[in-house]
Tab-separated table of C-alpha atoms in Angstrom:
chain	number	residue	atom	x	y	z
A	1	MET	CA	-6.368	-22.234	2.116
A	2	ASN	CA	-3.371	-20.481	1.286
A	3	ILE	CA	-1.990	-17.234	4.116
A	4	THR	CA	-3.851	-15.127	2.161
A	5	SER	CA	-7.222	-16.559	2.400
A	6	GLN	CA	-6.805	-17.721	6.189
A	7	ILE	CA	-6.428	-14.072	7.089
A	8	LYS	CA	-8.908	-12.489	4.748
A	9	GLN	CA	-11.719	-15.110	6.285
A	10	PRO	CA	-13.032	-12.856	8.897
A	11	ILE	CA	-12.758	-9.909	6.308
A	12	PHE	CA	-14.610	-11.984	3.261
A	13	ASN	CA	-18.079	-9.948	2.663
A	14	GLU	CA	-16.067	-6.778	3.242
A	15	MET	CA	-13.262	-7.071	0.857
A	16	GLU	CA	-16.223	-8.133	-1.789
A	17	LEU	CA	-17.978	-5.244	-0.666
A	18	PHE	CA	-14.744	-3.390	-1.097
A	19	GLU	CA	-13.796	-4.458	-4.639
A	20	LYS	CA	-17.044	-3.058	-5.868
A	21	LYS	CA	-17.084	0.024	-3.809
A	22	PHE	CA	-13.186	0.464	-4.869
A	23	HIS	CA	-14.311	-0.012	-8.799
A	24	GLU	CA	-17.034	2.643	-8.314
A	25	SER	CA	-15.036	5.105	-6.756
A	26	MET	CA	-12.282	4.991	-9.802
A	27	THR	CA	-14.649	5.748	-12.808
A	28	SER	CA	-14.451	9.056	-14.948
A	29	LYS	CA	-16.556	9.994	-18.110
A	30	VAL	CA	-13.258	9.806	-20.058
A	31	ALA	CA	-13.315	6.662	-21.937
A	32	LEU	CA	-9.459	6.402	-21.914
A	33	LEU	CA	-9.021	6.921	-18.295
A	34	ASN	CA	-12.120	4.055	-17.836
A	35	ARG	CA	-9.634	1.960	-20.099
A	36	ILE	CA	-6.423	2.069	-18.316
A	37	THR	CA	-8.501	2.126	-14.751
A	38	TYR	CA	-10.241	-1.089	-15.625
A	39	TYR	CA	-6.823	-2.401	-16.429
A	40	ILE	CA	-5.596	-1.380	-13.227
A	41	VAL	CA	-8.828	-3.472	-10.913
A	42	ASN	CA	-7.865	-6.140	-12.628
A	43	ARG	CA	-4.711	-6.523	-12.642
A	44	LYS	CA	-4.547	-6.019	-8.646
A	45	GLY	CA	-2.397	-7.442	-5.723
A	46	LYS	CA	-3.338	-9.230	-2.460
A	47	GLN	CA	-5.323	-6.600	-1.218
A	48	MET	CA	-2.605	-6.274	1.822
A	49	ARG	CA	-3.522	-2.614	2.251
A	50	PRO	CA	-7.314	-3.048	2.499
A	51	MET	CA	-6.809	-6.105	4.438
A	52	PHE	CA	-4.983	-3.962	7.512
A	53	VAL	CA	-7.541	-1.208	6.790
A	54	PHE	CA	-10.724	-3.156	8.014
A	55	LEU	CA	-8.723	-5.992	10.014
A	56	THR	CA	-7.519	-3.126	12.201
A	57	ALA	CA	-11.142	-1.895	12.550
A	58	LYS	CA	-12.843	-4.449	13.204
A	59	MET	CA	-10.886	-5.685	15.949
A	60	VAL	CA	-10.623	-2.090	17.936
A	61	SER	CA	-14.367	-2.506	17.876
A	62	GLY	CA	-15.483	-5.733	18.379
A	63	GLY	CA	-16.864	-6.804	15.204
A	64	THR	CA	-17.940	-3.279	13.301
A	65	VAL	CA	-17.430	-1.754	10.280
A	66	ASN	CA	-18.797	1.910	8.518
A	67	GLU	CA	-19.279	3.292	5.063
A	68	ARG	CA	-15.901	5.272	6.666
A	69	THR	CA	-14.602	2.014	6.786
A	70	TYR	CA	-14.943	1.184	2.981
A	71	ARG	CA	-13.561	5.172	2.303
A	72	GLY	CA	-10.825	4.570	4.174
A	73	ALA	CA	-10.181	1.642	1.969
A	74	SER	CA	-11.267	3.258	-1.475
A	75	VAL	CA	-8.396	6.360	-0.763
A	76	ILE	CA	-5.386	4.479	0.933
A	77	GLU	CA	-5.538	1.805	-2.501
A	78	LEU	CA	-5.896	4.837	-4.675
A	79	ILE	CA	-2.871	6.435	-3.537
A	80	HIS	CA	-1.121	3.171	-2.757
A	81	THR	CA	-2.118	2.336	-6.877
A	82	ALA	CA	-0.682	5.966	-7.787
A	83	THR	CA	2.546	5.379	-5.945
A	84	LEU	CA	2.957	2.428	-8.403
A	85	VAL	CA	1.764	4.154	-11.220
A	86	HIS	CA	4.160	7.199	-11.002
A	87	ASP	CA	7.018	4.727	-9.170
A	88	ASP	CA	7.132	2.199	-13.124
A	89	VAL	CA	7.555	5.652	-14.517
A	90	VAL	CA	10.625	6.983	-12.691
A	91	ASP	CA	12.099	3.277	-12.418
A	92	ASP	CA	10.988	2.997	-16.372
A	93	SER	CA	10.300	-0.299	-15.000
A	94	ASN	CA	8.103	-2.738	-18.293
A	95	ARG	CA	6.742	-4.731	-16.165
A	96	ARG	CA	4.347	-4.896	-12.960
A	97	ARG	CA	2.849	-7.889	-10.942
A	98	GLY	CA	4.650	-10.125	-14.002
A	99	PHE	CA	1.923	-7.971	-16.784
A	100	PHE	CA	2.549	-4.785	-18.626
A	101	SER	CA	2.922	-2.280	-16.977
A	102	ILE	CA	0.397	1.419	-17.998
A	103	ASN	CA	4.208	3.662	-18.962
A	104	ALA	CA	4.741	0.309	-21.005
A	105	LEU	CA	0.973	0.417	-22.256
A	106	TRP	CA	0.331	3.917	-22.404
A	107	LYS	CA	3.946	5.711	-22.434
A	108	ASN	CA	4.598	7.883	-19.642
A	109	LYS	CA	2.818	10.854	-20.069
A	110	ILE	CA	-0.853	8.410	-19.901
A	111	ALA	CA	1.017	7.203	-16.865
A	112	VAL	CA	2.017	10.027	-14.916
A	113	LEU	CA	-1.658	11.649	-15.623
A	114	VAL	CA	-3.641	8.348	-14.445
A	115	GLY	CA	-1.235	8.525	-10.730
A	116	ASP	CA	-2.285	11.996	-10.860
A	117	TYR	CA	-6.018	11.496	-11.823
A	118	LEU	CA	-6.142	8.615	-9.054
A	119	LEU	CA	-4.378	10.753	-6.836
A	120	SER	CA	-6.854	13.151	-6.849
A	121	LYS	CA	-10.003	10.739	-6.740
A	122	GLY	CA	-8.765	9.592	-3.595
A	123	LEU	CA	-8.406	12.872	-1.881
A	124	LEU	CA	-12.161	13.752	-3.059
A	125	LEU	CA	-13.180	10.888	-1.280
A	126	SER	CA	-11.915	12.248	1.951
A	127	ILE	CA	-13.381	15.740	1.019
A	128	ASP	CA	-16.363	15.246	-0.497
A	129	ASN	CA	-17.989	13.329	2.544
A	130	GLY	CA	-16.202	15.577	5.510
A	131	ASP	CA	-13.470	12.801	6.412
A	132	PHE	CA	-11.214	15.180	7.315
A	133	ASP	CA	-9.295	13.022	10.216
A	134	LEU	CA	-8.796	10.415	7.740
A	135	LEU	CA	-7.642	12.622	5.167
A	136	ARG	CA	-4.619	14.252	6.865
A	137	ILE	CA	-3.719	10.670	8.056
A	138	ILE	CA	-2.950	9.570	4.290
A	139	SER	CA	-1.820	13.481	3.543
A	140	VAL	CA	1.405	12.927	5.866
A	141	ALA	CA	1.404	9.745	4.024
A	142	VAL	CA	1.699	10.653	1.136
A	143	ARG	CA	4.405	13.696	2.485
A	144	GLU	CA	5.983	11.029	4.304
A	145	MET	CA	6.423	8.479	0.947
A	146	SER	CA	7.417	11.222	-1.577
A	147	GLU	CA	10.206	12.669	1.279
A	148	GLY	CA	11.282	8.807	1.892
A	149	GLU	CA	12.566	8.088	-1.912
A	150	LEU	CA	14.140	11.646	-1.904
A	151	LEU	CA	16.220	11.181	0.835
A	152	GLN	CA	17.440	7.623	-0.700
A	153	ILE	CA	18.060	8.952	-3.766
A	154	GLU	CA	19.807	11.579	-2.309
A	155	LYS	CA	21.850	8.873	-0.052
A	156	ALA	CA	22.699	7.569	-3.375
A	157	ARG	CA	24.451	8.953	-4.626
A	158	ARG	CA	26.954	9.654	-1.667
A	159	LEU	CA	26.942	5.868	-0.210
A	160	ASP	CA	27.520	7.508	3.003
A	161	ILE	CA	24.169	5.958	4.828
A	162	THR	CA	23.776	4.447	8.144
A	163	GLU	CA	22.298	2.039	9.792
A	164	ASP	CA	19.713	6.022	11.513
A	165	VAL	CA	19.370	6.988	8.244
A	166	TYR	CA	18.649	4.049	6.842
A	167	TYR	CA	15.314	3.005	9.228
A	168	GLU	CA	14.661	6.666	8.250
A	169	ILE	CA	14.031	5.732	4.467
A	170	ILE	CA	12.232	2.305	4.838
A	171	ARG	CA	9.881	3.953	7.328
A	172	LYS	CA	8.898	6.830	5.523
A	173	LYS	CA	9.245	5.142	1.997
A	174	THR	CA	6.892	1.925	3.100
A	175	ALA	CA	6.410	2.022	6.787
A	176	THR	CA	4.109	5.040	6.830
A	177	LEU	CA	1.359	3.362	4.190
A	178	ILE	CA	1.108	0.547	6.134
A	179	ALA	CA	0.891	2.634	9.242
A	180	ALA	CA	-2.091	4.772	8.300
A	181	CYS	CA	-4.023	2.243	7.123
A	182	CYS	CA	-3.728	0.539	10.965
A	183	ALA	CA	-3.699	3.945	12.240
A	184	LEU	CA	-7.215	4.593	9.247
A	185	GLY	CA	-9.074	1.614	9.799
A	186	ALA	CA	-8.830	2.487	13.932
A	187	LYS	CA	-10.022	6.054	13.488
A	188	ALA	CA	-12.914	5.388	11.290
A	189	VAL	CA	-14.128	3.276	13.805
A	190	ILE	CA	-13.392	4.805	17.528
A	191	GLU	CA	-12.433	8.013	18.634
A	192	ASP	CA	-9.739	7.103	21.136
A	193	ASP	CA	-6.578	8.622	19.790
A	194	ILE	CA	-4.601	6.356	22.201
A	195	GLN	CA	-5.506	3.196	20.543
A	196	VAL	CA	-5.481	4.920	17.524
A	197	GLU	CA	-1.881	5.916	17.492
A	198	ASN	CA	-1.051	1.853	18.718
A	199	MET	CA	-2.500	0.975	15.572
A	200	ARG	CA	-0.506	3.512	13.798
A	201	LYS	CA	2.661	2.772	15.082
A	202	PHE	CA	1.403	-1.157	14.762
A	203	GLY	CA	1.559	-0.529	11.733
A	204	GLU	CA	4.844	0.825	11.082
A	205	LEU	CA	6.406	-1.583	13.132
A	206	ILE	CA	5.143	-4.054	10.841
A	207	GLY	CA	6.153	-2.038	7.344
A	208	MET	CA	9.488	-1.755	8.594
A	209	ALA	CA	10.040	-5.681	8.674
A	210	PHE	CA	8.183	-6.209	5.304
A	211	GLN	CA	10.833	-3.728	3.495
A	212	ILE	CA	13.959	-5.345	5.633
A	213	LYS	CA	11.838	-9.273	4.065
A	214	ASP	CA	12.617	-7.336	0.380
A	215	ASP	CA	15.904	-6.003	0.657
A	216	LEU	CA	16.824	-9.536	1.815
A	217	PHE	CA	15.083	-11.138	-1.322
A	218	ASP	CA	18.284	-8.841	-3.241
A	219	TYR	CA	20.353	-11.904	-1.821
A	220	SER	CA	18.317	-14.807	-2.167
A	221	GLU	CA	18.348	-17.594	-4.925
A	222	GLU	CA	15.334	-18.364	-4.863
A	223	ALA	CA	13.194	-17.062	-7.889
A	224	ILE	CA	10.445	-13.663	-6.414
A	225	GLY	CA	10.461	-11.980	-9.371
A	226	LYS	CA	13.709	-9.637	-8.787
A	227	PRO	CA	16.969	-11.324	-10.211
A	228	THR	CA	19.297	-11.603	-7.277
A	229	GLY	CA	21.845	-8.087	-6.401
A	230	ILE	CA	19.334	-5.637	-8.454
A	231	ASP	CA	19.549	-3.382	-5.365
A	232	ILE	CA	23.192	-3.281	-5.890
A	233	LYS	CA	22.654	-2.326	-9.460
A	234	GLU	CA	20.930	0.179	-8.657
A	235	GLN	CA	23.521	1.744	-5.616
A	236	LYS	CA	19.919	0.877	-3.519
A	237	MET	CA	22.251	0.714	0.694
A	238	THR	CA	20.233	-1.553	2.932
A	239	LEU	CA	20.423	-2.901	5.717
A	240	PRO	CA	22.782	-6.245	5.166
A	241	LEU	CA	25.481	-3.999	2.941
A	242	ILE	CA	25.262	-1.338	5.575
A	243	HIS	CA	26.018	-3.495	8.812
A	244	VAL	CA	28.844	-5.102	6.621
A	245	LEU	CA	29.862	-1.183	5.444
A	246	ASN	CA	30.122	-0.050	9.154
A	247	THR	CA	31.900	-3.623	10.192
A	248	CYS	CA	34.713	-4.338	8.106
A	249	THR	CA	37.896	-3.525	7.371
A	250	PRO	CA	38.957	0.126	5.499
A	251	GLN	CA	40.506	-2.035	3.108
A	252	GLU	CA	37.274	-3.912	2.987
A	253	LYS	CA	34.967	0.006	2.796
A	254	LYS	CA	37.036	0.541	-0.031
A	255	TRP	CA	36.554	-2.101	-2.085
A	256	LEU	CA	33.369	-2.492	-1.529
A	257	ILE	CA	32.073	1.224	-2.001
A	258	ASN	CA	34.229	1.342	-5.484
A	259	SER	CA	32.173	-2.322	-6.380
A	260	ILE	CA	28.779	-0.626	-5.986
A	261	LYS	CA	30.194	2.518	-7.476
A	262	ASN	CA	31.957	1.368	-10.344
A	263	HIS	CA	31.417	-1.814	-10.917
A	264	ASN	CA	27.648	-2.141	-10.411
A	265	LYS	CA	26.863	-3.684	-13.823
A	266	ASP	CA	29.342	-6.407	-13.650
A	267	LYS	CA	27.956	-9.146	-12.818
A	268	LYS	CA	30.949	-11.364	-11.083
A	269	ARG	CA	31.917	-8.667	-8.822
A	270	VAL	CA	28.048	-8.221	-7.908
A	271	LYS	CA	28.153	-12.097	-7.466
A	272	GLU	CA	30.699	-11.272	-5.348
A	273	VAL	CA	29.739	-8.334	-3.067
A	274	ILE	CA	26.647	-10.700	-1.976
A	275	ALA	CA	29.014	-13.295	-1.080
A	276	PHE	CA	31.566	-10.764	0.779
A	277	VAL	CA	28.297	-9.886	2.572
A	278	LYS	CA	26.794	-12.329	3.286
A	279	ASP	CA	30.285	-13.940	4.578
A	280	ASN	CA	30.102	-11.176	6.915
A	281	ASN	CA	26.675	-11.935	8.991
A	282	GLY	CA	25.031	-8.623	6.618
A	283	LEU	CA	21.756	-11.277	6.130
A	284	ALA	CA	21.890	-12.816	9.696
A	285	TYR	CA	21.936	-8.680	11.004
A	286	ALA	CA	19.409	-7.681	8.820
A	287	GLU	CA	16.956	-11.182	10.360
A	288	ASN	CA	17.622	-10.521	13.645
A	289	LYS	CA	16.264	-6.688	13.393
A	290	MET	CA	12.983	-7.488	11.293
A	291	VAL	CA	12.173	-10.134	14.256
A	292	GLU	CA	13.011	-7.211	16.064
A	293	PHE	CA	10.847	-4.504	14.867
A	294	GLN	CA	8.064	-8.032	14.281
A	295	GLN	CA	7.833	-9.374	17.844
A	296	GLU	CA	7.524	-5.466	18.954
A	297	ALA	CA	4.181	-4.917	17.097
A	298	LEU	CA	2.463	-8.263	17.889
A	299	SER	CA	3.516	-6.978	21.363
A	300	LEU	CA	1.060	-3.688	20.684
A	301	LEU	CA	-1.453	-6.387	20.024
A	302	GLN	CA	-1.566	-7.635	22.894
A	303	ASN	CA	-3.595	-4.953	25.305
A	304	PHE	CA	-6.690	-6.187	22.570
A	305	GLU	CA	-9.095	-9.691	23.381
A	306	ASP	CA	-8.802	-12.191	21.681
A	307	SER	CA	-10.754	-11.781	18.307
A	308	GLU	CA	-10.532	-13.556	14.451
A	309	TYR	CA	-9.690	-10.421	13.193
A	310	LYS	CA	-6.341	-10.265	16.269
A	311	ASP	CA	-5.601	-13.839	14.889
A	312	ALA	CA	-5.757	-12.628	10.873
A	313	LEU	CA	-3.195	-10.050	11.909
A	314	THR	CA	-1.011	-11.768	13.900
A	315	LEU	CA	-1.245	-14.453	10.850
A	316	MET	CA	-0.569	-11.053	8.702
A	317	VAL	CA	2.610	-10.059	10.643
A	318	ASN	CA	4.112	-13.117	10.509
A	319	TYR	CA	3.458	-13.647	6.909
A	320	VAL	CA	5.124	-10.495	5.838
A	321	ILE	CA	8.710	-11.741	7.392
A	322	GLU	CA	7.902	-15.274	6.201
A	323	ARG	CA	6.467	-14.846	2.813
A	324	LYS	CA	8.944	-16.236	-0.490
A	325	LYS	CA	8.201	-13.293	-2.244
């Protein structure tokens, strides 16, 4: 059994029912929209976010979920899908998980409108059912994701990013949505604000580790569906590079910045930058930081009684940093 199936095992029935409810939550009276949402639903990824919602809910409540849990998982997945559709437009990307992206098949204008539609469907699903506490958690996540993306764009222009700013970017851009999944899972079934905050923090820490792992893939030779050095080509400042920039000599720093600014399309130069980052402990430093976030996340699970849901979440935390793509 692969690791995703193992993690899913304790929530198998919930995930089956969720898929049905999620599909229903997307429906519209417009045939074109239904065609596009059908295409999206049939090309789903691992569905890590709804899995976080259900596992968290079952762990904190001793094994129960309710209708709010399903709505929360659907809202998160609707909003996550909306951001992916918009991201592909922003990045001018023609592929998503090995398939054509929405903008590649239906052009940018339709892709933007579909993203807006999914976002509004998510918000209305909460409002129509009076889940205002859940809506608040989700709305904060959407705001932070937009801020994170814009902060990254602003800093990429100047290449003056510090480690603290990098953490702020990935906390908002990636970690905030996983944090929202875990907070939402807890909030849907219990009233204990301290536990909800603990689970939000747990999700945030996993999200940080997840993004650092993604950034490390840019320096790996393995086939992960994205070519090596793509972050450098896009002038994205990630932790391995930031650490090396902060620890190398002024001369080396000048060469690095010049390479990223003016030679980021030169394959040979990009390879030299990757080799330099590796040789100067950039990867080892980032890996250590990733493990720190992972360990801190695991420590937050210690407060809960042992259960198959806790085991699955532990497996999920370890999978985040051990995955190969």
